[in-house]
Amino acid sequence: IRAAADRVEAARARLSPAGALSDPWIGVGIQNLPLGRENNGGHGLGGPDPMTMKMVELGQTIPFPEKLELRRRAAEYELAAAEASLAGARLEVEREVKDAYYELAFLDRVLEVLERSRALMASFVQVVESRYGLGVASQREVLEARAEAARLAQEAAAVVEQRRAALARLNAALDRPSDTPVERPVIPPRIAQAAVAKSPTRMRFAASALGARGADSPLPPLAELQETALRENPELRAQQAMISAQEARVELARKAHLPDFDFALQYGQRDARPDMVSAMVSVEIPIWKGRKQDMQVKEAEAELSALRAEHHARANAIRARVAELYAELERDRTQLALYANSIIPQGRAALASATASYEVGRADFLTVLENQATLYDYEIAYFRVLTDFARKLAELEQVVGKEVLR
């Protein structure tokens, strides 16, 4: 951000020179000083040559009308492009911060699920060991329970290291030491409520067909988002400003063959004779116009065409990316509703049923472990989808150039 801000200041500093006249020049010297001696009518040496003068010259170049204005206009559009790039840098850093922060929030939720699973597994181990002591459980079941508890501990260690990496990434974006703590990161309630309703059981679908999207989307219509992105996206605004700057350069190239005017005023001082004043106006003669100025016009027009093509291609890419993110966000909303409304409650019920059956000897311990692992996977998947929703929303806001939730 600081680099982009400095480039804005550099572009602003170029405004004044772009519209200013070139510096005038001044020169001093001696004019018409004879190199030899001149005989004056055969009567000896004559006096000072009457044409010898001590000279002072002052001159200024005046560009052909509109050239300075076109140069300043190009510089103004370059400033606009730099300002748009600064806005883009801010949005990019904001997205990086959100992305790392949401990943931290996800990893903390994973650790919470792991802790619950570990506590549950500890109670399972006690039950299995008690049943083993009574002779109604096998040693294999005891070993399986302990192995599952060790696996959860190993997974927790891996998640802790992932959290350290995510924390370092967040602090890098914030320009802070890598180990600066961030306490209790959470998905903002506004985003969580947009992702999954307070009462998921009330979620409606746009149609009864399999795979239908959820109704009552918190996002504006796709076409509206795409139009907003084409208007507000900083990269597109910077490209458009550079196109306008290049259009000014094309006009300037077309006027390059029109002459600039050099004005000069000379004052000559002569010994024992009247001083002299001279004035001069000169212009360039564009005798190489076909090989020089016309080629400069062709170059400027080709560069303008390239900039327009790049802008068109980038606009298409942004339109497609908005549609892609929109579809992914709607998919995440649907998945979250299904997880919250059906999948996780059923997983909990299945685990409770398997546990109760095992305690009375009507199910084996492997069934309990499978149900416990399944519930763990469901809960982790729920938080993964919720985090992905928040991260994709942050990217969508970066692409669109503004907040998008209604």
C-alpha atoms as one frame of an Amber mdcrd trajectory, in Angstrom:
protein
   0.000   0.000   0.000   2.804   2.390   0.847   4.520   1.625  -2.471   1.307
   2.322  -4.387   0.785   5.550  -2.421   4.303   6.686  -3.319   3.568   6.005
  -6.986   0.497   8.227  -6.696   2.688  11.031  -5.353   5.180  10.456  -8.165
   2.396  10.664 -10.764   1.032  13.821  -9.131   4.489  15.390  -9.223   4.625
  14.767 -12.987   1.518  16.862 -13.623   3.115  20.290 -13.414   6.171  19.508
 -15.577   3.951  17.882 -18.216   2.057  21.126 -18.813   4.966  23.517 -18.417
   7.045  25.201 -21.104  10.602  24.061 -21.559  13.213  26.171 -19.812  14.360
  29.286 -21.704  17.994  29.547 -22.632  20.535  32.308 -22.372  23.865  32.582
 -24.154  26.842  34.974 -24.138  29.698  35.235 -26.604  31.555  37.261 -29.220
  30.316  37.557 -32.776  32.168  38.493 -35.979  35.667  38.603 -34.482  38.233
  38.589 -37.383  40.900  35.904 -37.211  43.544  38.015 -39.047  44.588  41.682
 -39.413  42.966  43.897 -41.991  44.919  46.677 -43.800  43.023  49.985 -43.757
  43.673  51.644 -47.173  47.403  51.086 -46.918  47.748  53.502 -43.995  48.497
  50.992 -41.299  46.279  48.970 -39.042  42.676  49.987 -38.765  40.610  50.222
 -35.606  38.331  47.495 -34.219  36.235  45.689 -36.786  32.838  47.405 -36.847
  31.004  44.036 -36.936  32.630  42.577 -33.860  30.173  42.471 -30.984  29.856
  41.122 -27.511  26.552  39.180 -27.634  23.834  38.222 -25.158  21.031  35.950
 -26.431  17.748  34.947 -24.749  15.460  32.294 -26.256  12.310  30.274 -25.580
  10.604  27.357 -27.335   6.815  27.602 -27.660   5.118  24.299 -28.602   2.447
  24.197 -31.257  -1.009  24.887 -29.748  -2.598  21.959 -27.780   0.637  19.990
 -27.396   1.140  21.060 -23.793  -2.526  20.434 -23.006  -2.311  16.910 -24.433
   0.821  16.160 -22.414  -0.862  17.374 -19.241  -4.006  15.400 -20.027  -1.967
  12.208 -20.419  -0.277  12.894 -17.068  -3.661  13.454 -15.399  -4.916  10.089
 -16.616  -1.696   8.453 -15.437  -2.400   9.937 -12.010  -5.924   8.501 -12.125
  -4.450   5.104 -13.005  -2.039   5.301 -10.060  -4.895   6.213  -7.714  -6.917
   3.239  -8.968  -3.882   1.004  -8.424  -3.650   2.309  -4.861  -7.294   1.386
  -4.291  -6.544  -2.044  -5.746  -3.557  -2.491  -3.414  -5.739  -1.681  -0.413
  -8.354  -4.217  -1.500  -5.666  -6.837  -2.133  -4.146  -6.422   1.335  -7.610
  -6.395   2.898  -8.394  -9.693   1.186  -5.073 -11.183   2.323  -5.791 -10.166
   5.917  -9.303 -11.603   5.820  -8.112 -14.808   4.170  -5.475 -15.492   6.829
  -7.761 -14.358   9.662 -10.595 -16.652   8.558  -8.150 -19.540   8.265  -7.097
 -18.888  11.856 -10.745 -18.951  12.911 -11.226 -22.279  11.104  -8.174 -23.874
  12.711  -9.340 -22.770  16.165 -12.721 -24.392  15.524 -10.899 -27.564  14.416
  -8.978 -27.577  17.679 -12.254 -27.209  19.587 -13.759 -30.171  17.728 -10.597
 -32.162  18.358 -10.790 -31.350  22.053 -14.411 -32.524  22.218 -13.506 -35.652
  20.304 -10.546 -36.262  22.605 -12.721 -35.904  25.715 -15.293 -38.251  24.192
 -12.589 -40.729  23.260 -11.196 -40.562  26.810 -14.592 -41.592  28.148 -14.718
 -44.396  25.550 -11.323 -45.645  26.720 -12.564 -45.760  30.315 -15.664 -47.686
  29.271 -13.681 -50.153  27.174 -11.108 -50.702  29.905 -13.879 -51.276  32.437
 -15.549 -53.779  30.127 -12.186 -55.415  29.491 -11.682 -55.757  33.248 -15.046
 -57.455  33.475 -14.133 -59.761  30.646 -16.806 -58.521  28.241 -14.492 -56.563
  25.938 -11.434 -57.719  24.032  -7.908 -56.423  24.277  -8.202 -55.421  20.600
 -10.952 -52.950  21.507  -8.761 -51.418  24.213  -5.902 -51.010  21.743  -8.209
 -49.541  19.114  -9.541 -46.986  21.579  -6.044 -45.949  22.653  -4.855 -45.783
  19.033  -7.769 -43.497  18.136  -6.956 -41.221  21.089  -3.315 -41.071  19.920
  -4.449 -40.270  16.373  -6.502 -37.336  17.633  -3.472 -36.049  19.563  -1.306
 -36.337  16.447  -3.885 -34.472  14.357  -4.123 -31.732  16.978  -0.344 -31.251
  16.828  -0.541 -30.862  13.051  -3.359 -28.303  13.327  -1.370 -26.277  15.864
   1.508 -26.013  13.388  -0.897 -25.018  10.621  -2.197 -22.296  12.920   1.308
 -20.936  13.432   1.767 -20.729   9.655  -1.580 -18.967   9.200  -0.727 -16.549
  12.012   2.590 -15.712  10.334   0.779 -15.061   7.046  -1.695 -12.746   8.762
   1.031 -10.827  10.596   3.012 -10.468   7.366   0.012  -8.770   5.748  -0.284
  -6.527   8.809   3.461  -5.730   8.815   3.962  -7.221  12.279   6.299  -9.842
  13.772   5.268 -13.358  12.786   4.413 -14.485  16.305   2.230 -11.507  17.264
  -0.783 -13.206  18.895  -4.348 -12.930  17.632  -6.804 -13.969  20.289 -10.052
 -15.731  19.526 -10.511 -15.087  15.789 -14.080 -15.697  14.631 -16.082 -15.461
  11.442 -17.982 -12.147  11.779 -21.660 -12.749  12.694 -22.814 -10.766   9.660
 -20.998 -13.192   7.354 -21.957 -16.302   9.333 -25.633 -15.343   9.190 -25.361
 -14.734   5.451 -23.803 -18.178   5.037 -26.292 -20.117   7.143 -29.559 -18.841
   8.580 -30.129 -18.711  12.332 -32.714 -21.470  11.823 -31.344 -23.730   9.066
 -34.494 -25.859   9.248 -36.385 -22.955   7.727 -34.157 -22.690   4.695 -36.121
 -22.784   1.455 -34.877 -23.838  -1.952 -35.456 -22.064  -5.230 -36.959 -25.225
  -6.723 -37.867 -28.762  -5.751 -35.440 -30.292  -8.242 -32.345 -32.078  -6.990
 -29.414 -29.643  -6.745 -31.552 -26.489  -6.563 -30.026 -23.391  -4.984 -31.142
 -22.076  -1.656 -33.670 -19.264  -1.799 -33.393 -15.833  -0.128 -29.784 -15.270
  -1.177 -27.966 -12.489   0.719 -26.163 -11.586  -2.509 -27.424  -9.173  -5.166
 -28.326 -10.708  -8.547 -25.373 -11.946 -10.560 -25.897  -9.481 -13.408 -25.886
  -6.591 -10.937 -22.643  -7.811  -9.371 -20.994  -8.156 -12.762 -22.001  -4.652
 -13.798 -20.739  -3.276 -10.484 -17.426  -5.081 -10.956 -16.994  -3.678 -14.459
 -17.599  -0.205 -13.048 -15.785  -0.372  -9.694 -12.971  -2.878 -10.095  -9.707
  -0.938  -9.488  -7.725  -2.880 -12.075 -10.269  -2.104 -14.778 -10.390   1.546
 -13.701  -6.590   1.737 -13.885  -6.616   0.173 -17.351  -9.315   2.564 -18.531
  -7.297   5.517 -17.259  -4.225   4.263 -19.114  -6.346   3.922 -22.276  -7.416
   7.561 -21.902  -3.791   8.575 -21.361  -2.762   6.693 -24.495  -5.559   8.356
 -26.471  -4.017  11.704 -25.519  -0.618  10.420 -26.643  -2.090   9.368 -29.992
  -3.413  12.898 -30.506  -0.037  14.262 -29.489   1.720  11.959 -31.988  -0.602
  13.163 -34.730   0.491  16.720 -33.980   4.184  15.886 -33.756   4.844  17.066
 -37.328   3.394  20.477 -36.516   6.353  22.713 -35.689   7.320  24.116 -32.341
   8.491  27.740 -32.451  11.890  28.875 -31.235  11.991  32.582 -30.381  15.350
  34.263 -29.768  16.356  37.831 -28.933  19.985  38.971 -29.273  21.710  42.098
 -27.990  25.106  43.028 -29.441  27.473  45.602 -27.936  30.092  47.204 -30.243
  33.040  49.358 -29.293  32.635  53.011 -30.366  29.664  52.141 -32.488  25.931
  51.814 -31.884  24.744  48.608 -30.239  22.637  46.173 -32.228  19.503  44.125
 -31.543  18.439  40.998 -33.475  15.307  38.827 -33.274  14.830  35.353 -34.713
  11.949  32.880 -35.088  12.748  29.362 -36.285  10.783  26.149 -36.832  11.671
  22.576 -37.660  10.969  21.324 -41.183   9.436  17.821 -41.024  11.087  16.531
 -44.178  11.253  12.988 -42.686   7.596  12.896 -41.675   6.900   9.587 -43.395
   9.829   7.873 -41.705   9.570   9.539 -38.314   6.348  11.275 -37.222   4.038
   8.933 -39.159   5.747   5.936 -37.568   5.305   7.507 -34.142   1.587   7.822
 -34.835   1.460   4.188 -35.917   3.289   3.117 -32.761   0.935   5.103 -30.496
  -2.166   3.752 -32.238  -0.920   0.155 -31.972  -0.224   0.613 -28.265  -3.721
   2.046 -27.798  -5.241  -0.943 -29.593  -3.265  -3.309 -27.364  -4.437  -1.545
 -24.200  -8.058  -1.763 -25.336  -7.697  -5.466 -26.114  -6.152  -6.128 -22.695
  -8.955  -4.187 -21.016 -11.581  -6.165 -22.927  -9.953  -9.474 -22.015  -9.630
  -8.488 -18.367 -13.271  -7.396 -18.252 -14.291 -10.811 -19.584 -12.111 -12.540
 -16.990 -13.579 -10.465 -14.158 -17.123 -11.119 -15.355 -16.377 -14.856 -15.380
 -14.685 -14.762 -11.959 -17.669 -12.994 -10.420 -19.965 -15.681 -11.835 -17.651
 -18.424 -10.548 -17.466 -16.980  -7.038 -21.210 -16.378  -7.023 -21.863 -20.042
  -7.845 -19.400 -21.227  -5.193 -20.966 -19.024  -2.527 -24.445 -20.313  -3.339
 -23.131 -23.882  -3.241 -21.576 -23.241   0.172 -24.861 -21.834   1.493 -26.712
 -24.954   0.397 -24.096 -27.283   1.876 -24.092 -25.440   5.193 -27.862 -25.681
   5.466 -27.720 -29.419   4.797 -24.934 -29.924   7.323 -26.685 -27.905  10.025
 -30.179 -29.211   9.344 -29.597 -32.840   8.583 -26.111 -34.282   8.323 -24.580
 -33.262  11.674 -27.724 -33.964  13.780 -27.976 -37.407  12.188 -24.291 -38.033
  12.829 -24.693 -37.152  16.491 -27.747 -39.369  16.774 -25.910 -42.260  15.125
 -22.977 -41.900  17.529 -25.257 -41.739  20.562 -27.118 -44.825  19.371 -23.917
 -46.775  18.696 -22.502 -45.787  22.093 -25.632 -46.870  23.922 -25.736 -50.160
  22.028 -22.089 -50.838  22.789 -22.569 -50.221  26.513 -25.232 -52.925  26.644
 -23.285 -55.283  24.394 -25.458 -54.941  21.301 -22.795 -53.350  19.049 -19.038
 -53.744  18.628 -16.566 -51.003  19.430 -15.540 -50.584  15.798 -19.041 -49.275
  15.045 -18.624 -46.674  17.795 -15.263 -45.583  16.393 -16.635 -45.306  12.872
 -19.559 -43.188  14.002 -17.304 -40.978  16.120 -14.912 -40.452  13.183 -17.828
 -39.722  10.869 -19.236 -37.085  13.205 -15.786 -35.511  13.515 -15.495 -35.349
   9.719 -18.961 -33.770   9.450 -18.177 -31.062  12.001 -14.821 -30.241  10.424
 -16.420 -30.146   6.972 -19.078 -27.727   8.256 -16.466 -25.281   9.551 -14.397
 -25.749   6.381 -17.345 -24.764   4.186 -18.216 -21.821   6.452 -14.623 -20.585
   6.256 -14.547 -21.051   2.491 -17.732 -18.984   2.238 -16.101 -16.132   4.158
 -12.901 -16.318   2.101 -14.738 -16.399  -1.223 -16.903 -13.502  -0.105 -13.720
 -11.534   0.648 -12.390 -12.319  -2.841 -15.720 -11.380  -4.435 -15.641  -8.025
  -2.652 -12.096  -7.485  -3.909 -13.124  -8.277  -7.501 -16.306  -6.202  -7.342
 -14.530  -3.358  -5.577 -17.005  -2.921  -2.713 -19.048  -4.819  -0.127 -21.701
  -7.025  -1.686 -23.892  -8.420   1.093 -27.382  -6.990   1.118
